[in-house]
Tab-separated table of C-alpha atoms in Angstrom:
chain	number	residue	atom	x	y	z
A	461	MET	CA	-46.371	43.095	-103.417
A	462	ALA	CA	-47.240	44.700	-100.069
A	463	ASP	CA	-45.249	43.842	-96.951
A	464	GLU	CA	-48.326	42.414	-95.219
A	465	THR	CA	-48.978	40.138	-98.206
A	466	LEU	CA	-45.362	38.960	-98.074
A	467	ARG	CA	-45.624	38.313	-94.339
A	468	ARG	CA	-48.753	36.205	-94.707
A	469	TYR	CA	-47.245	34.229	-97.558
A	470	TYR	CA	-43.944	33.422	-95.856
A	471	ASP	CA	-45.608	32.708	-92.516
A	472	GLY	CA	-47.585	30.017	-94.341
A	473	LEU	CA	-44.540	28.174	-95.683
A	474	PRO	CA	-43.329	25.071	-93.798
A	475	ARG	CA	-40.321	25.837	-91.630
A	476	GLU	CA	-38.539	22.492	-91.724
A	477	GLY	CA	-37.477	19.770	-94.150
A	478	GLY	CA	-37.950	19.550	-97.864
A	479	PHE	CA	-35.570	20.058	-100.728
A	480	PRO	CA	-34.481	23.619	-99.816
A	481	ALA	CA	-32.957	22.295	-96.599
A	482	ARG	CA	-30.134	20.668	-98.600
A	483	CYS	CA	-26.770	22.412	-98.294
A	484	HIS	CA	-25.115	21.487	-101.591
A	485	MET	CA	-23.593	24.543	-103.260
A	486	GLU	CA	-22.347	24.625	-106.842
A	487	LEU	CA	-19.908	27.545	-106.801
A	488	PRO	CA	-17.677	29.120	-109.482
A	489	ARG	CA	-14.517	27.200	-110.296
A	490	ARG	CA	-12.359	30.189	-109.426
A	491	THR	CA	-11.143	31.726	-106.212
A	492	LEU	CA	-13.634	33.580	-104.065
A	493	SER	CA	-10.924	35.018	-101.822
A	494	GLY	CA	-11.824	38.543	-100.779
A	495	ALA	CA	-15.274	38.404	-102.369
A	496	ARG	CA	-18.442	39.847	-100.854
A	497	VAL	CA	-21.200	37.227	-101.034
A	498	VAL	CA	-24.887	37.404	-100.102
A	499	ASN	CA	-26.645	34.101	-99.406
A	500	VAL	CA	-30.425	34.541	-99.742
A	501	GLY	CA	-32.477	31.882	-97.958
A	502	CYS	CA	-29.542	30.927	-95.760
A	503	ARG	CA	-31.594	29.027	-93.149
A	504	ARG	CA	-29.306	28.033	-90.229
A	505	GLY	CA	-26.190	29.365	-91.902
A	506	LYS	CA	-24.375	26.201	-93.006
A	507	GLY	CA	-23.877	27.574	-96.502
A	508	CYS	CA	-22.619	30.861	-95.058
A	509	TYR	CA	-20.080	29.016	-92.931
A	510	LYS	CA	-18.792	27.276	-96.072
A	511	LEU	CA	-18.662	30.558	-97.978
A	512	SER	CA	-16.885	32.197	-95.042
A	513	GLU	CA	-13.922	29.850	-95.476
A	514	LEU	CA	-13.851	30.385	-99.236
A	515	VAL	CA	-13.832	34.201	-99.135
A	516	GLY	CA	-11.296	34.268	-96.287
A	517	PRO	CA	-10.491	37.032	-93.804
A	518	THR	CA	-10.645	39.790	-96.417
A	519	GLY	CA	-14.035	38.717	-97.769
A	520	ARG	CA	-17.534	39.173	-96.424
A	521	VAL	CA	-20.585	36.902	-96.244
A	522	THR	CA	-24.103	38.139	-95.522
A	523	GLY	CA	-26.797	35.572	-94.741
A	524	ILE	CA	-30.412	36.582	-95.364
A	525	ASP	CA	-33.534	34.671	-94.353
A	526	TRP	CA	-37.145	35.635	-93.687
A	527	ARG	CA	-37.364	33.423	-90.576
A	528	PRO	CA	-36.022	35.218	-87.465
A	529	SER	CA	-35.628	31.969	-85.509
A	530	LEU	CA	-33.337	30.505	-88.190
A	531	ILE	CA	-31.266	33.692	-88.321
A	532	ASP	CA	-30.856	33.448	-84.541
A	533	GLU	CA	-29.581	29.876	-84.955
A	534	ALA	CA	-27.214	30.962	-87.725
A	535	ARG	CA	-25.740	33.671	-85.524
A	536	ALA	CA	-25.417	31.244	-82.623
A	537	GLY	CA	-23.332	28.893	-84.767
A	538	VAL	CA	-20.753	31.462	-85.854
A	539	SER	CA	-18.315	30.846	-82.997
A	540	ALA	CA	-18.170	27.097	-83.680
A	541	ALA	CA	-17.775	27.746	-87.416
A	542	LEU	CA	-14.855	30.094	-86.797
A	543	GLU	CA	-13.236	27.546	-84.515
A	544	ARG	CA	-13.454	24.904	-87.258
A	545	SER	CA	-12.122	27.206	-89.966
A	546	ARG	CA	-9.519	28.881	-87.712
A	547	MET	CA	-10.489	32.258	-89.075
A	548	PRO	CA	-8.903	35.134	-87.112
A	549	HIS	CA	-12.207	37.022	-86.934
A	550	SER	CA	-15.789	36.761	-88.094
A	551	ASN	CA	-16.461	37.752	-91.686
A	552	MET	CA	-20.188	36.954	-91.457
A	553	THR	CA	-23.318	38.952	-90.765
A	554	PHE	CA	-26.932	37.777	-90.725
A	555	ALA	CA	-30.161	39.697	-91.226
A	556	VAL	CA	-33.886	39.060	-91.491
A	557	ALA	CA	-35.428	40.171	-94.788
A	558	TYR	CA	-37.764	38.941	-97.483
A	559	PRO	CA	-36.067	38.141	-100.814
A	560	GLU	CA	-38.374	40.705	-102.418
A	561	ARG	CA	-37.050	43.333	-99.971
A	562	LEU	CA	-33.368	42.436	-100.112
A	563	ARG	CA	-32.274	46.066	-100.207
A	564	SER	CA	-33.752	46.565	-96.742
A	565	ALA	CA	-30.769	44.548	-95.443
A	566	VAL	CA	-28.100	44.801	-98.163
A	567	ALA	CA	-26.821	48.047	-99.674
A	568	PRO	CA	-27.182	48.524	-103.427
A	569	GLU	CA	-24.124	47.543	-105.494
A	570	SER	CA	-22.297	46.112	-102.482
A	571	ALA	CA	-22.015	42.385	-103.383
A	572	ASP	CA	-19.760	40.570	-105.823
A	573	TYR	CA	-21.962	37.456	-105.723
A	574	VAL	CA	-25.502	36.613	-104.685
A	575	TYR	CA	-26.273	32.937	-104.082
A	576	LEU	CA	-29.818	31.549	-104.310
A	577	ASN	CA	-30.530	27.930	-103.425
A	578	SER	CA	-33.543	25.783	-104.289
A	579	SER	CA	-35.868	27.740	-102.018
A	580	PHE	CA	-36.004	30.257	-104.894
A	581	ALA	CA	-38.959	28.338	-106.375
A	582	LEU	CA	-40.920	29.038	-103.175
A	583	PHE	CA	-40.360	32.799	-103.163
A	584	ALA	CA	-43.544	34.847	-103.176
A	585	ASP	CA	-42.435	36.857	-106.219
A	586	PRO	CA	-39.404	35.255	-107.922
A	587	LEU	CA	-39.050	37.990	-110.546
A	588	GLN	CA	-39.004	40.770	-107.943
A	589	ALA	CA	-36.480	38.775	-105.899
A	590	LEU	CA	-34.203	38.565	-108.954
A	591	ARG	CA	-34.525	42.312	-109.468
A	592	GLU	CA	-33.450	42.841	-105.853
A	593	CYS	CA	-30.479	40.521	-106.361
A	594	ARG	CA	-29.410	42.538	-109.398
A	595	ALA	CA	-29.740	45.767	-107.424
A	596	VAL	CA	-27.339	44.666	-104.667
A	597	LEU	CA	-24.735	43.302	-107.098
A	598	VAL	CA	-21.871	45.464	-108.298
A	599	PRO	CA	-21.698	45.990	-112.084
A	600	GLY	CA	-20.226	42.786	-113.471
A	601	GLY	CA	-21.228	40.848	-110.326
A	602	SER	CA	-22.684	37.346	-110.538
A	603	LEU	CA	-25.904	35.704	-109.470
A	604	LEU	CA	-25.396	32.033	-108.583
A	605	ILE	CA	-28.729	30.234	-108.670
A	606	GLU	CA	-29.276	26.559	-107.978
A	607	CYS	CA	-32.860	25.393	-108.434
A	608	ALA	CA	-35.096	22.844	-110.129
A	609	VAL	CA	-36.730	23.424	-113.503
A	610	ALA	CA	-39.818	21.591	-114.746
A	611	ASP	CA	-40.496	19.942	-118.097
A	612	SER	CA	-44.223	19.279	-118.486
A	613	GLU	CA	-46.336	18.376	-121.514
A	614	GLY	CA	-49.561	19.261	-119.707
A	615	SER	CA	-51.556	22.457	-120.053
A	616	ALA	CA	-50.407	25.727	-118.510
A	617	ALA	CA	-53.487	25.713	-116.272
A	618	ALA	CA	-52.732	22.226	-114.942
A	619	ARG	CA	-49.116	23.176	-114.306
A	620	ALA	CA	-50.183	26.302	-112.421
A	621	LEU	CA	-52.348	24.202	-110.106
A	622	VAL	CA	-49.423	21.872	-109.344
A	623	VAL	CA	-47.158	24.828	-108.579
A	624	GLU	CA	-49.733	26.424	-106.268
A	625	ALA	CA	-50.269	23.162	-104.363
A	626	ALA	CA	-46.512	22.512	-104.166
A	627	ARG	CA	-45.933	25.925	-102.626
A	628	HIS	CA	-48.415	25.088	-99.851
A	629	LEU	CA	-46.512	21.850	-99.227
A	630	GLY	CA	-43.138	23.583	-99.332
A	631	ASN	CA	-42.030	21.247	-102.139
A	632	ALA	CA	-39.425	23.336	-103.982
A	633	VAL	CA	-39.065	20.788	-106.780
A	634	GLN	CA	-42.710	20.647	-107.854
A	635	ALA	CA	-42.970	24.422	-107.406
A	636	ALA	CA	-40.209	24.858	-109.993
A	637	PRO	CA	-40.590	27.129	-112.998
A	638	SER	CA	-39.995	25.817	-116.490
A	639	ARG	CA	-36.540	26.390	-117.948
A	640	ALA	CA	-37.993	28.972	-120.349
A	641	GLN	CA	-39.755	30.785	-117.502
A	642	LEU	CA	-36.564	30.934	-115.427
A	643	MET	CA	-34.564	32.267	-118.375
A	644	GLY	CA	-37.303	34.818	-119.034
A	645	TRP	CA	-37.235	36.028	-115.434
A	646	LEU	CA	-33.443	36.407	-115.512
A	647	ALA	CA	-33.606	38.433	-118.708
A	648	GLU	CA	-36.465	40.601	-117.450
A	649	ALA	CA	-34.584	41.258	-114.211
A	650	GLY	CA	-31.665	42.595	-116.260
A	651	PHE	CA	-29.147	39.743	-116.183
A	652	MET	CA	-27.011	38.601	-119.081
A	653	ALA	CA	-27.583	35.134	-120.564
A	654	PRO	CA	-26.586	32.635	-117.846
A	655	VAL	CA	-23.867	29.998	-117.990
A	656	LEU	CA	-24.893	26.460	-117.003
A	657	ARG	CA	-22.537	25.088	-114.327
A	658	GLU	CA	-24.254	21.788	-113.511
A	659	GLU	CA	-27.424	19.882	-114.368
A	660	HIS	CA	-28.925	16.563	-113.313
A	661	GLU	CA	-32.271	14.860	-112.731
A	662	VAL	CA	-34.034	15.297	-109.408
A	663	ALA	CA	-37.090	13.512	-108.037
A	664	ALA	CA	-40.153	15.462	-106.903
A	665	ASP	CA	-40.121	13.706	-103.525
A	666	ARG	CA	-36.431	14.265	-102.874
A	667	GLY	CA	-35.912	15.488	-99.335
A	668	SER	CA	-33.116	17.122	-97.407
A	669	VAL	CA	-31.087	13.890	-97.123
A	670	PHE	CA	-30.760	10.879	-99.432
A	671	ASP	CA	-33.261	8.589	-97.728
A	672	HIS	CA	-35.742	11.322	-96.769
A	673	ARG	CA	-38.868	11.843	-98.844
A	674	VAL	CA	-41.240	14.803	-98.777
A	675	PRO	CA	-44.967	15.090	-99.578
A	676	THR	CA	-45.801	15.581	-103.248
A	677	VAL	CA	-48.713	16.871	-105.300
A	678	PRO	CA	-50.471	13.903	-106.978
A	679	GLY	CA	-51.196	13.777	-110.694
A	680	ASP	CA	-48.031	15.648	-111.691
A	681	ASP	CA	-46.668	14.689	-115.133
A	682	ALA	CA	-43.566	16.908	-115.036
A	683	ALA	CA	-39.951	15.757	-115.057
A	684	TYR	CA	-37.492	17.829	-113.041
A	685	ARG	CA	-33.844	18.739	-113.377
A	686	LEU	CA	-31.648	20.615	-110.945
A	687	VAL	CA	-29.664	23.344	-112.668
A	688	ALA	CA	-26.853	25.513	-111.337
A	689	LEU	CA	-26.520	28.765	-113.279
A	690	GLU	CA	-24.279	31.814	-113.148
A	691	ALA	CA	-25.809	35.019	-114.521
A	692	ARG	CA	-23.858	38.257	-114.615
A	693	LYS	CA	-25.080	41.797	-114.119
A	694	PRO	CA	-23.897	43.955	-117.035
A	695	ARG	CA	-21.068	46.355	-116.329
C-alpha cells in the first residue's frame, strides 16, 4: 500500500472517542522488568506510561501513533508520568509512523514485545501491520494483541459492508475481523499459534468509558468478543 494511500486513509479516521480510546491492557503474567516494548497506536501515551513503570529503569518503551498531535501530547505528559512513578530518568520515546511502516521508526529485531490495542481493527492493512510487528521483534519475542473478534452468520458480502462502514465511523468493534481471519493473519505474518490470555463479550456501541456509547452500523447481526492474545515470533 502506497504511503499516499495510507495518509488518505488514516487522515479520514476519527481522531477522538470510540473503543480504541480505552486504556485497558492485558499484559503477560510475568515480569516485564528490563524489557523493550513497542506500543503501536499509543494515542496520548497513557499505556506507555503504564508500561514504563513495568519495564523499569533498565527497560525501554517506544510509543508509535500515526497522529502527530497525539504524539506531541504523549511527549508532553512524560514529565508528569515520571513524577508519579518516581523513575530516575525517562525510559520512553515516541514517534510518528503508520503501523504498516513500523520499521520507519523502530529498528528490526529490537523489541521484546509489541503491544497492539483495539485500534488494530481500524488499521489500513492489518496483515501488513502484523508483518511489521514481527520484523521489529527479536526471535522469540511476543506480540500482545487485544482486539474484538466478530461472530456473524450472515454472508461474507454483508459482513464486508459492515466492516467498511464501521471503519468510516471509527467503530473498532464492528470493524473487527472474525476469529478465523485474525488467526489466519497471525499465521500468514509468521507468528506461532497464539495463547489466549483473556476473553469476554463486548457491545458494538461500547465507548471509551462505561457510560459512553459510540455510533454503530445498523443491521449488523454479529456478536463480538474482546480477546487478548500472545503470539510469539519463532526463534
